[in-house]
Short mmCIF file of C-alpha atoms in Angstrom, two decimals:
data_model
loop_
_atom_site.label_atom_id
_atom_site.label_comp_id
_atom_site.label_asym_id
_atom_site.label_seq_id
_atom_site.Cartn_x
_atom_site.Cartn_y
_atom_site.Cartn_z
CA MET A 639 31.48 -50.18 -3.22
CA ARG A 640 30.93 -47.81 -0.35
CA THR A 641 27.01 -47.08 -0.59
CA LYS A 642 26.53 -50.80 -0.35
CA GLY A 643 24.16 -51.17 2.47
CA TRP A 644 22.11 -47.78 2.53
CA GLN A 645 19.26 -49.30 2.21
CA LYS A 646 19.03 -51.25 5.38
CA ILE A 647 19.98 -47.90 7.08
CA PHE A 648 17.16 -46.66 5.27
CA SER A 649 14.74 -48.44 6.24
CA PHE A 650 15.84 -49.12 10.03
CA THR A 651 15.76 -44.73 10.22
CA PHE A 652 12.05 -44.69 8.47
CA ILE A 653 10.63 -47.03 10.59
CA GLN A 654 12.50 -46.27 14.03
CA TYR A 655 12.20 -42.69 13.35
CA ILE A 656 8.07 -42.56 12.93
CA LYS A 657 7.05 -45.32 15.22
CA THR A 658 8.70 -42.49 18.15
CA LYS A 659 5.94 -40.31 20.26
CA SER A 660 7.72 -37.34 19.86
CA PHE A 661 6.83 -37.64 15.86
CA ILE A 662 2.96 -38.86 15.99
CA ILE A 663 2.17 -36.75 18.65
CA GLY A 664 4.40 -33.97 16.97
CA THR A 665 2.37 -34.59 13.51
CA ILE A 666 -0.63 -34.03 15.78
CA ILE A 667 -0.18 -31.18 16.90
CA MET A 668 1.40 -29.66 13.99
CA CYS A 669 -2.48 -30.37 11.59
CA VAL A 670 -4.23 -29.26 14.58
CA ILE A 671 -2.95 -26.20 14.75
CA VAL A 672 -3.10 -26.09 11.18
CA ALA A 673 -6.17 -26.54 10.68
CA ALA A 674 -7.30 -24.84 12.99
CA ILE A 675 -5.52 -21.13 11.45
CA CYS A 676 -7.76 -22.60 8.21
CA THR A 677 -10.15 -22.78 9.39
CA LEU A 678 -10.58 -19.67 11.81
CA SER A 679 -9.54 -17.77 9.16
CA ASN A 680 -12.29 -18.41 7.30
CA LEU A 681 -14.86 -18.30 10.08
CA LEU A 682 -13.67 -15.80 12.53
CA PRO A 683 -14.10 -12.61 10.39
CA VAL A 684 -18.13 -13.77 9.92
CA TRP A 685 -18.48 -14.91 13.18
CA LEU A 686 -17.12 -11.29 14.92
CA SER A 687 -18.86 -9.32 12.07
CA GLY A 688 -21.90 -11.39 14.42
CA ASP A 689 -23.63 -10.65 10.46
CA ASP A 690 -25.41 -13.51 9.77
CA SER A 691 -28.02 -12.25 6.87
CA GLU A 692 -26.91 -13.39 3.26
CA ILE A 693 -26.51 -11.18 1.03
CA SER A 694 -29.06 -9.62 -0.08
CA ILE A 695 -29.65 -8.52 -4.41
CA ASP A 696 -33.63 -7.63 -3.58
CA ASN A 697 -32.71 -5.38 -1.11
CA PRO A 698 -30.05 -3.08 -0.98
CA ASP A 699 -30.38 -1.17 1.41
CA SER A 700 -29.49 -4.51 3.70
CA ASN A 701 -25.78 -4.16 1.56
CA ASN A 702 -25.82 -0.16 2.34
CA PRO A 703 -23.72 1.11 5.92
CA LEU A 704 -26.01 4.18 5.23
CA ALA A 705 -28.93 2.11 5.55
CA GLU A 706 -28.06 1.61 9.21
CA LEU A 707 -28.51 5.63 10.17
CA ASN A 708 -31.48 7.26 12.07
CA ALA A 709 -31.12 11.01 11.16
CA VAL A 710 -28.67 12.86 9.15
CA TYR A 711 -28.25 15.76 10.09
CA LEU A 712 -26.80 18.52 7.20
CA TYR A 713 -24.99 21.79 8.06
CA ASP A 714 -23.98 23.62 4.64
CA GLU A 715 -21.35 26.17 5.67
CA THR A 716 -20.84 26.69 1.92
CA GLY A 717 -24.11 28.14 0.10
CA LEU A 718 -23.80 25.54 -2.52
CA LEU A 719 -26.58 22.47 -1.93
CA ASN A 720 -28.86 23.23 -2.96
CA ASP A 721 -32.92 20.59 -2.18
CA SER A 722 -32.13 18.44 -4.51
CA ASP A 723 -28.43 18.09 -3.04
CA ARG A 724 -29.65 17.24 0.43
CA GLU A 725 -32.02 14.82 -1.79
CA LEU A 726 -28.94 12.49 -2.56
CA ILE A 727 -27.70 11.86 0.88
CA PRO A 728 -30.17 9.71 2.65
CA SER A 729 -31.50 10.20 6.21
CA VAL A 730 -31.27 14.04 6.20
CA THR A 731 -33.65 15.29 8.50
CA ALA A 732 -34.18 19.06 9.10
CA THR A 733 -33.14 20.45 12.82
CA ASP A 734 -32.97 24.15 14.40
CA LYS A 735 -30.24 22.94 16.26
CA SER A 736 -27.25 25.07 15.24
CA LEU A 737 -23.73 22.90 14.94
CA LYS A 738 -22.85 23.50 18.67
CA ASP A 739 -25.99 22.48 19.69
CA MET A 740 -26.45 19.81 17.82
CA VAL A 741 -22.94 17.97 19.12
CA ASP A 742 -23.77 18.12 22.26
CA THR A 743 -27.15 16.57 21.52
CA LEU A 744 -24.87 13.63 19.88
CA LYS A 745 -22.34 13.45 23.02
CA THR A 746 -25.37 10.98 24.47
CA ALA A 747 -27.94 9.75 22.14
CA GLU A 748 -28.62 6.68 21.65
CA ASN A 749 -29.53 6.04 18.68
CA LYS A 750 -27.26 6.09 15.44
CA SER A 751 -27.07 9.93 14.05
CA VAL A 752 -24.82 11.84 12.66
CA ALA A 753 -24.11 15.70 11.99
CA ILE A 754 -21.66 16.57 8.64
CA GLN A 755 -20.60 20.21 8.40
CA THR A 756 -19.86 21.39 4.45
CA THR A 757 -17.38 24.45 4.64
CA LEU A 758 -15.37 26.83 2.68
CA GLN A 759 -11.19 26.73 3.11
CA LYS A 760 -9.31 30.03 3.21
CA ASP A 761 -5.93 30.12 3.57
CA SER A 762 -4.21 33.25 6.35
CA ASP A 763 -5.12 35.80 3.94
CA GLY A 764 -8.81 34.78 3.32
CA LYS A 765 -7.60 33.48 -0.23
CA PHE A 766 -10.34 30.48 -1.34
CA THR A 767 -8.88 27.10 -1.04
CA GLY A 768 -11.32 24.44 -1.31
CA TYR A 769 -13.76 22.65 0.45
CA SER A 770 -13.81 20.46 3.73
CA VAL A 771 -16.41 17.61 5.16
CA THR A 772 -16.34 17.41 8.83
CA SER A 773 -19.33 14.47 10.68
CA TYR A 774 -19.56 14.52 14.14
CA TYR A 775 -21.47 10.69 15.06
CA SER A 776 -22.68 9.61 18.29
CA GLU A 777 -20.91 6.08 20.16
CA PRO A 778 -23.55 3.99 18.69
CA CYS A 779 -22.36 4.86 14.87
CA ASP A 780 -20.78 2.15 12.80
CA THR A 781 -17.56 3.85 11.85
CA ASP A 782 -17.57 2.22 8.05
CA ALA A 783 -21.76 4.09 7.87
CA VAL A 784 -19.79 7.31 8.45
CA ASP A 785 -16.94 7.12 6.09
CA THR A 786 -19.64 6.34 3.71
CA LEU A 787 -21.25 8.61 4.64
CA ASN A 788 -18.39 10.91 4.40
CA ALA A 789 -17.04 9.73 0.60
CA LEU A 790 -21.15 11.12 -0.53
CA ALA A 791 -20.67 13.84 0.61
CA GLN A 792 -17.94 14.84 -1.08
CA GLU A 793 -18.99 13.45 -3.95
CA VAL A 794 -22.48 15.67 -4.11
CA LEU A 795 -20.47 18.80 -3.52
CA TYR A 796 -18.45 17.22 -5.63
CA ARG A 797 -21.06 17.52 -8.30
CA ARG A 798 -22.47 21.02 -7.46
CA VAL A 799 -19.65 22.58 -8.58
CA LEU A 800 -19.26 21.26 -11.96
CA LEU A 801 -22.93 21.75 -12.13
CA ASN A 802 -22.33 25.38 -11.62
CA ALA A 803 -19.17 25.20 -13.01
CA GLY A 804 -21.24 24.69 -16.36
CA VAL A 805 -21.12 21.62 -16.72
CA SER A 806 -24.65 19.89 -18.41
CA PRO A 807 -25.81 16.89 -16.07
CA ASP A 808 -26.22 14.28 -18.47
CA LYS A 809 -22.38 15.14 -19.01
CA TYR A 810 -21.00 15.16 -14.96
CA ALA A 811 -21.26 10.80 -14.83
CA ASP A 812 -18.25 11.40 -17.79
CA THR A 813 -16.17 13.33 -15.50
CA GLN A 814 -16.40 10.38 -13.26
CA TYR A 815 -14.53 7.71 -14.64
CA PRO A 816 -11.47 6.55 -11.89
CA ILE A 817 -8.29 7.03 -12.90
CA SER A 818 -5.46 4.74 -12.24
CA VAL A 819 -1.88 6.82 -11.14
CA SER A 820 1.72 4.29 -10.87
CA ARG A 821 5.53 5.19 -11.82
CA MET A 822 7.81 2.91 -12.98
CA GLN A 823 11.31 2.83 -13.44
CA ALA A 824 12.76 3.52 -17.40
CA GLY A 825 13.08 -0.38 -18.23
CA GLY A 826 11.40 -1.84 -15.36
CA GLU A 827 8.61 -4.00 -15.57
CA SER A 828 5.01 -2.57 -14.08
CA SER A 829 2.88 -3.92 -12.08
CA ASN A 830 0.58 -3.45 -9.54
CA PHE A 831 0.76 -2.57 -5.26
CA ILE A 832 -1.10 -6.06 -4.72
CA ILE A 833 1.41 -7.80 -6.66
CA SER A 834 3.93 -5.97 -5.69
CA ALA A 835 3.11 -6.56 -2.16
CA MET A 836 3.12 -10.38 -3.10
CA ASN A 837 6.73 -10.26 -3.91
CA TYR A 838 7.30 -8.48 -0.24
CA PHE A 839 5.31 -10.98 1.51
CA VAL A 840 5.64 -14.95 0.22
CA PRO A 841 9.40 -14.71 0.14
CA VAL A 842 9.70 -13.54 3.70
CA ALA A 843 6.98 -16.47 4.60
CA VAL A 844 8.24 -18.98 2.20
CA SER A 845 11.74 -18.53 3.68
CA LEU A 846 11.10 -19.01 7.33
CA ILE A 847 8.50 -22.00 6.87
CA LEU A 848 11.22 -24.41 4.40
CA PHE A 849 14.10 -22.94 7.10
CA MET A 850 12.00 -24.49 10.35
CA LEU A 851 11.84 -27.47 7.53
CA ILE A 852 15.39 -27.82 6.38
CA PHE A 853 17.02 -26.68 9.59
CA SER A 854 14.69 -28.20 12.13
CA TYR A 855 15.26 -31.92 9.94
CA GLY A 856 19.04 -31.53 9.85
CA GLN A 857 19.15 -30.74 13.46
CA ILE A 858 17.56 -34.74 13.99
CA VAL A 859 19.79 -36.59 11.59
CA ALA A 860 23.14 -34.78 13.62
CA GLN A 861 21.49 -35.65 16.72
CA SER A 862 20.70 -39.62 14.91
CA ILE A 863 24.50 -39.56 14.55
CA ALA A 864 25.67 -38.60 17.46
CA THR A 865 23.77 -40.36 19.63
CA GLU A 866 24.30 -44.48 17.83
CA LYS A 867 27.60 -43.13 17.68
CA THR A 868 28.28 -42.08 21.80
CA SER A 869 25.73 -45.22 22.70
CA ARG A 870 27.96 -48.13 20.46
CA VAL A 871 25.18 -49.31 17.96
CA MET A 872 27.49 -46.97 15.69
CA GLU A 873 30.42 -49.70 15.96
CA LEU A 874 27.56 -52.25 15.03
CA LEU A 875 25.99 -50.57 12.52
CA LEU A 876 29.97 -50.38 10.74
CA THR A 877 30.16 -54.34 10.87
CA SER A 878 27.99 -54.60 8.19
CA VAL A 879 27.87 -51.58 6.50
CA ARG A 880 30.28 -48.65 5.72
CA PRO A 881 30.66 -45.38 7.34
CA LEU A 882 29.48 -43.83 4.01
CA ALA A 883 25.84 -45.30 3.16
CA VAL A 884 25.32 -44.70 7.15
CA VAL A 885 24.97 -41.42 6.39
CA ILE A 886 23.52 -41.86 3.19
CA GLY A 887 20.47 -43.37 4.28
CA LYS A 888 20.18 -41.77 7.00
CA VAL A 889 19.55 -38.56 5.33
CA LEU A 890 17.66 -40.11 2.65
CA ALA A 891 15.22 -41.38 5.73
CA MET A 892 14.80 -37.92 7.17
CA GLY A 893 14.04 -37.11 3.47
CA VAL A 894 11.46 -38.47 3.52
CA VAL A 895 10.00 -37.85 6.76
CA SER A 896 10.04 -34.72 6.11
CA PHE A 897 9.06 -33.96 3.23
CA GLY A 898 6.23 -36.99 4.10
CA GLN A 899 4.71 -34.60 7.41
CA PHE A 900 5.35 -31.87 5.05
CA ILE A 901 2.56 -32.96 2.21
CA LEU A 902 0.41 -34.61 5.37
CA ILE A 903 0.13 -31.10 7.30
CA GLY A 904 -0.25 -29.97 3.65
CA ILE A 905 -3.48 -32.56 2.65
CA VAL A 906 -5.27 -31.45 6.22
CA GLY A 907 -4.74 -27.72 5.77
CA GLY A 908 -5.70 -28.04 2.30
CA ALA A 909 -9.00 -30.53 3.67
CA SER A 910 -9.64 -28.28 6.70
CA ALA A 911 -9.76 -25.12 4.28
CA ALA A 912 -12.39 -26.78 1.85
CA ILE A 913 -15.31 -28.32 4.19
CA SER A 914 -14.76 -24.61 6.43
CA ALA A 915 -15.30 -23.11 3.63
CA PRO A 916 -18.93 -22.78 2.85
CA PHE A 917 -19.63 -21.44 6.35
CA GLY A 918 -16.92 -18.40 6.51
CA MET A 919 -15.44 -15.87 4.16
CA LEU A 920 -13.72 -17.73 1.39
CA GLY A 921 -17.97 -18.77 0.97
CA LYS A 922 -18.48 -15.32 0.51
CA ALA A 923 -16.21 -14.80 -1.77
CA PHE A 924 -17.61 -17.76 -3.62
CA GLU A 925 -21.02 -16.91 -4.49
CA ILE A 926 -19.78 -13.33 -5.42
CA ALA A 927 -17.05 -14.55 -7.60
CA ASN A 928 -20.31 -16.98 -9.25
CA ASP A 929 -23.34 -14.33 -8.90
CA PRO A 930 -23.50 -12.10 -12.23
CA LYS A 931 -26.59 -10.98 -9.51
CA ILE A 932 -24.19 -9.57 -7.04
CA GLN A 933 -21.43 -8.73 -9.51
CA GLU A 934 -24.03 -6.37 -11.03
CA ALA A 935 -25.23 -4.77 -8.05
CA LEU A 936 -21.19 -4.72 -6.29
CA GLN A 937 -20.28 -2.56 -9.57
CA GLN A 938 -23.43 0.04 -10.13
CA ALA A 939 -22.41 0.38 -5.54
CA THR A 940 -18.60 1.25 -6.76
CA THR A 941 -17.62 4.77 -6.00
CA ASN A 942 -15.16 6.86 -7.77
CA LEU A 943 -12.50 5.87 -4.23
CA GLY A 944 -11.22 3.22 -6.89
CA ALA A 945 -12.86 0.94 -5.17
CA GLN A 946 -12.79 -1.02 -9.40
CA THR A 947 -9.14 -0.22 -9.77
CA THR A 948 -8.40 -2.29 -6.48
CA ASP A 949 -10.99 -4.68 -7.36
CA MET A 950 -9.16 -5.30 -10.31
CA GLN A 951 -5.49 -5.17 -9.28
CA ILE A 952 -6.72 -8.24 -7.23
CA ALA A 953 -7.78 -10.30 -10.14
CA GLU A 954 -5.42 -9.06 -11.52
CA ALA A 955 -2.47 -10.34 -8.90
CA MET A 956 -4.70 -13.92 -7.88
CA ASN A 957 -4.63 -15.09 -11.91
CA THR A 958 -0.87 -13.67 -11.97
CA LEU A 959 -0.07 -15.95 -8.10
CA SER A 960 -2.32 -19.01 -10.11
CA ASN A 961 -0.65 -19.90 -13.49
CA THR A 962 2.46 -20.05 -11.59
CA PHE A 963 0.84 -23.66 -9.79
CA SER A 964 1.68 -25.70 -12.78
CA LEU A 965 2.75 -29.07 -12.81
CA TRP A 966 6.51 -27.58 -13.68
CA ASN A 967 7.50 -24.78 -10.83
CA ILE A 968 5.71 -27.39 -8.59
CA LEU A 969 8.43 -30.17 -9.49
CA ILE A 970 11.33 -27.43 -9.17
CA ILE A 971 9.77 -26.28 -5.71
CA ILE A 972 9.80 -29.44 -4.80
CA VAL A 973 13.72 -30.17 -6.05
CA ILE A 974 14.78 -27.34 -4.76
CA PHE A 975 13.90 -28.09 -1.60
CA LEU A 976 15.52 -32.11 -1.79
CA LEU A 977 18.51 -30.38 -2.63
CA GLY A 978 18.16 -28.00 -0.27
CA PHE A 979 17.57 -30.42 2.43
CA VAL A 980 20.49 -33.10 1.74
CA PHE A 981 23.07 -29.93 1.34
CA PHE A 982 21.89 -29.61 4.48
CA SER A 983 21.84 -32.71 6.59
CA LEU A 984 24.52 -33.49 4.86
CA ILE A 985 26.54 -30.99 7.10
CA ALA A 986 24.56 -32.02 9.60
CA ALA A 987 25.71 -35.49 9.71
CA LEU A 988 29.19 -34.32 9.47
CA ILE A 989 29.10 -32.41 12.59
CA GLY A 990 26.89 -34.79 14.25
CA ALA A 991 29.96 -37.62 14.12
CA SER A 992 32.92 -34.90 14.53
CA ILE A 993 31.63 -35.81 18.55
CA SER A 994 32.46 -38.42 21.23
CA ARG A 995 30.14 -36.86 23.46
CA MET A 996 26.48 -35.70 23.36
CA GLU A 997 27.60 -32.51 25.79
CA ASP A 998 29.75 -30.71 22.78
CA LEU A 999 26.49 -31.61 20.23
CA GLN A 1000 25.15 -27.66 21.48
CA GLN A 1001 28.51 -26.17 20.90
CA ALA A 1002 29.31 -28.15 17.13
CA MET A 1003 26.41 -27.11 15.56
CA GLN A 1004 26.63 -23.32 15.96
CA PRO A 1005 28.33 -23.31 12.92
CA TYR A 1006 25.65 -25.15 11.21
CA ALA A 1007 23.18 -22.91 13.08
CA LEU A 1008 24.92 -20.02 11.96
CA LEU A 1009 24.88 -21.07 8.27
CA GLY A 1010 21.12 -21.61 8.32
CA VAL A 1011 20.61 -17.92 9.81
CA LEU A 1012 22.92 -16.80 6.74
CA GLY A 1013 20.56 -18.09 4.38
CA VAL A 1014 17.39 -17.31 4.82
CA TYR A 1015 18.45 -13.35 6.29
CA LEU A 1016 20.19 -13.56 2.47
CA ALA A 1017 16.60 -15.73 1.41
CA TYR A 1018 14.28 -11.84 2.80
CA PHE A 1019 15.90 -9.43 3.99
CA PRO A 1020 17.21 -7.71 0.30
CA VAL A 1021 13.47 -8.15 0.16
CA ILE A 1022 12.37 -6.01 3.24
CA PHE A 1023 15.36 -4.01 1.99
CA ASN A 1024 13.89 -3.45 -1.68
CA ALA A 1025 9.95 -2.55 0.23
CA ASP A 1026 10.67 0.75 -2.26
CA ALA A 1027 9.06 -1.25 -5.05
CA LEU A 1028 6.01 -1.98 -2.97
CA ALA A 1029 5.83 2.41 -3.32
CA ASN A 1030 7.05 2.31 -7.36
CA ASP A 1031 4.35 -0.63 -7.99
CA GLU A 1032 7.58 -2.83 -10.01
CA VAL A 1033 8.86 -5.41 -9.46
CA SER A 1034 12.43 -5.10 -9.52
CA ILE A 1035 15.61 -7.68 -8.26
CA ASN A 1036 17.78 -5.97 -6.14
CA PRO A 1037 21.98 -7.46 -6.73
CA VAL A 1038 21.52 -9.15 -3.11
CA GLN A 1039 18.56 -10.57 -3.50
CA MET A 1040 19.89 -11.68 -6.83
CA PHE A 1041 22.91 -13.13 -5.55
CA SER A 1042 20.59 -15.35 -2.95
CA TYR A 1043 19.00 -16.96 -5.26
CA PHE A 1044 22.93 -18.83 -6.28
CA PHE A 1045 24.31 -18.41 -3.05
CA PRO A 1046 23.83 -22.23 -2.05
CA ILE A 1047 23.83 -21.50 1.13
CA SER A 1048 19.99 -19.09 1.03
CA SER A 1049 18.71 -20.89 -2.57
CA PRO A 1050 16.57 -23.36 -0.56
CA PHE A 1051 14.95 -20.99 1.17
CA ALA A 1052 15.03 -17.64 -1.88
CA LEU A 1053 14.38 -20.01 -4.72
CA PRO A 1054 10.55 -21.05 -3.97
CA SER A 1055 9.14 -17.75 -3.73
CA ALA A 1056 11.02 -16.89 -6.92
CA VAL A 1057 9.75 -19.77 -8.79
CA LEU A 1058 5.73 -19.73 -7.32
CA LEU A 1059 6.01 -15.60 -7.95
CA GLY A 1060 7.86 -16.14 -11.84
CA THR A 1061 10.30 -13.16 -10.62
CA LEU A 1062 13.36 -14.60 -12.47
CA SER A 1063 13.68 -16.81 -15.90
CA PRO A 1064 13.63 -19.86 -16.40
CA VAL A 1065 17.08 -20.05 -18.15
CA GLN A 1066 18.05 -18.26 -14.41
CA VAL A 1067 15.56 -20.75 -12.40
CA ILE A 1068 17.45 -24.15 -14.20
CA GLY A 1069 21.00 -22.16 -13.84
CA ALA A 1070 20.51 -21.23 -10.14
CA VAL A 1071 19.12 -25.14 -9.15
CA ALA A 1072 22.42 -26.39 -11.59
CA VAL A 1073 24.48 -24.15 -8.67
CA LEU A 1074 22.57 -25.90 -5.68
CA ALA A 1075 23.03 -28.98 -7.15
CA VAL A 1076 27.05 -28.96 -8.13
CA MET A 1077 27.01 -27.48 -4.39
CA VAL A 1078 25.54 -30.67 -2.75
CA VAL A 1079 27.92 -33.05 -4.78
CA LEU A 1080 30.81 -30.73 -3.74
CA VAL A 1081 29.60 -31.58 0.03
CA ALA A 1082 28.88 -34.97 -0.43
CA ILE A 1083 32.16 -35.79 -1.82
CA VAL A 1084 34.10 -34.20 1.05
CA VAL A 1085 31.79 -36.38 3.29
CA SER A 1086 32.73 -39.29 1.38
CA LYS A 1087 36.40 -38.34 2.28
CA VAL A 1088 36.47 -37.76 5.71
CA TYR A 1089 33.16 -39.24 6.54
CA GLU A 1090 34.88 -42.40 7.57
CA ALA A 1091 38.59 -40.98 9.54
CA ILE A 1092 35.66 -39.11 12.10
CA ILE A 1093 32.64 -42.09 12.50
CA LEU A 1094 35.14 -43.83 14.40
CA HIS A 1095 36.81 -40.35 16.44
CA ASN A 1096 36.63 -41.41 20.47
CA GLY A 1097 38.60 -38.28 22.22
CA ASN A 1098 38.03 -34.53 21.37
CA ARG A 1099 35.65 -32.81 19.90
CA ILE A 1100 36.87 -32.87 15.89
CA LYS A 1101 36.48 -28.53 14.63
CA LEU A 1102 35.29 -27.74 11.42
CA GLY A 1103 38.77 -26.22 10.01
CA GLU A 1104 40.07 -29.86 11.23
CA ILE A 1105 37.99 -31.93 8.92
CA PHE A 1106 38.40 -29.08 6.41
CA LYS A 1107 42.07 -30.24 6.55
CA MET A 1108 41.32 -34.19 6.40
CA ALA A 1109 39.03 -33.16 3.42
CA ILE A 1110 42.29 -31.76 1.63
CA ARG A 1111 44.52 -33.75 2.91
CA LYS A 1112 42.91 -37.11 1.46
#
């Protein structure tokens, strides 16, 4: 059999590679980097905020950014606000200073004070067009507190306008429900902004990660075969196994190495996130999610600025993403990764066997590099150019994007994110995987036809066009 003895090459390549210092050190470094990223991304927001206090339900002021303000000076130039309206704004302090003098005072103030001005807006003809709220704050103030104060003043002003227009106080609450606005093309599938953002960023991240894995390990396959060929080790191997068995054993060995290293790094990253979770943002998120008192406090603190709608969108997006992590989807992604790795590794092995000097390897790998770059560009550039989906809050697939899912050069990089996000139907996913599998078989047939002819070639480098001609003649 032409593939007899591949097991020996597999075990030899696998053991020799995982024993190398470069592999061991590189794996340790990548695990440390991933662990640091997962840990710091959880802990850094808490450390940088400098807030070590726990979330307090008994003391609502601890969760209120306005509680830190020492004084608020209200200058109502609309003439609408009365004393009852002023009482709705915390820390309002009476003053005899004009707005100009107060602004000058705030320039050098060491406490947290804000002067807030409400005015009428008019056009060039003096016609009333609306209201404006402007705040002037001292340097020690937190801008989040100032923004919250602006929003509160805006709502107080809006409330007074409605009351003056005849809306009874007990009916005012009925006017405060948020209204969600969206648009979608007829026949399209509606989605919220968070899901649209995930459809934008996840394919980019996944395609780049898979590109680095598949492309880097494919280069190692080519370098391994070229090294053994130029050092005459290949001639010793060929005394006991057929040439095709060599390439199969090496490709499979590097596939196991790459997948195992990827799983190891993922376990380290997941463990780091789990260990650091109670001490950082994840811990606070879990506390909020599981504490009904905090949920009630957040619900009461939700203003008329769309925060409730955003929370619902985030929850919907997280629920959508969690539902995609099924056993079926995970298995499909693993199959896609392995097929993509075998596809590019067979090409790399063929290129490695076509050279007679290590100095020619870099130049010979240029077509391989172009194939990889083309694949990853097709995987995420159509998504970038489809950024209008973010603005329209809709899920849409342009023709180039659909082509990237079925084109074997790009499908290993594009399909996993499509499976993860549910962009394609199960039938489309199976069809795209079948196309990739057929292409892998065709490449394997080409390799089997020409590999034995070029592995012992010691002349000038065999170019890619000549390899195709050899495959046609065989």
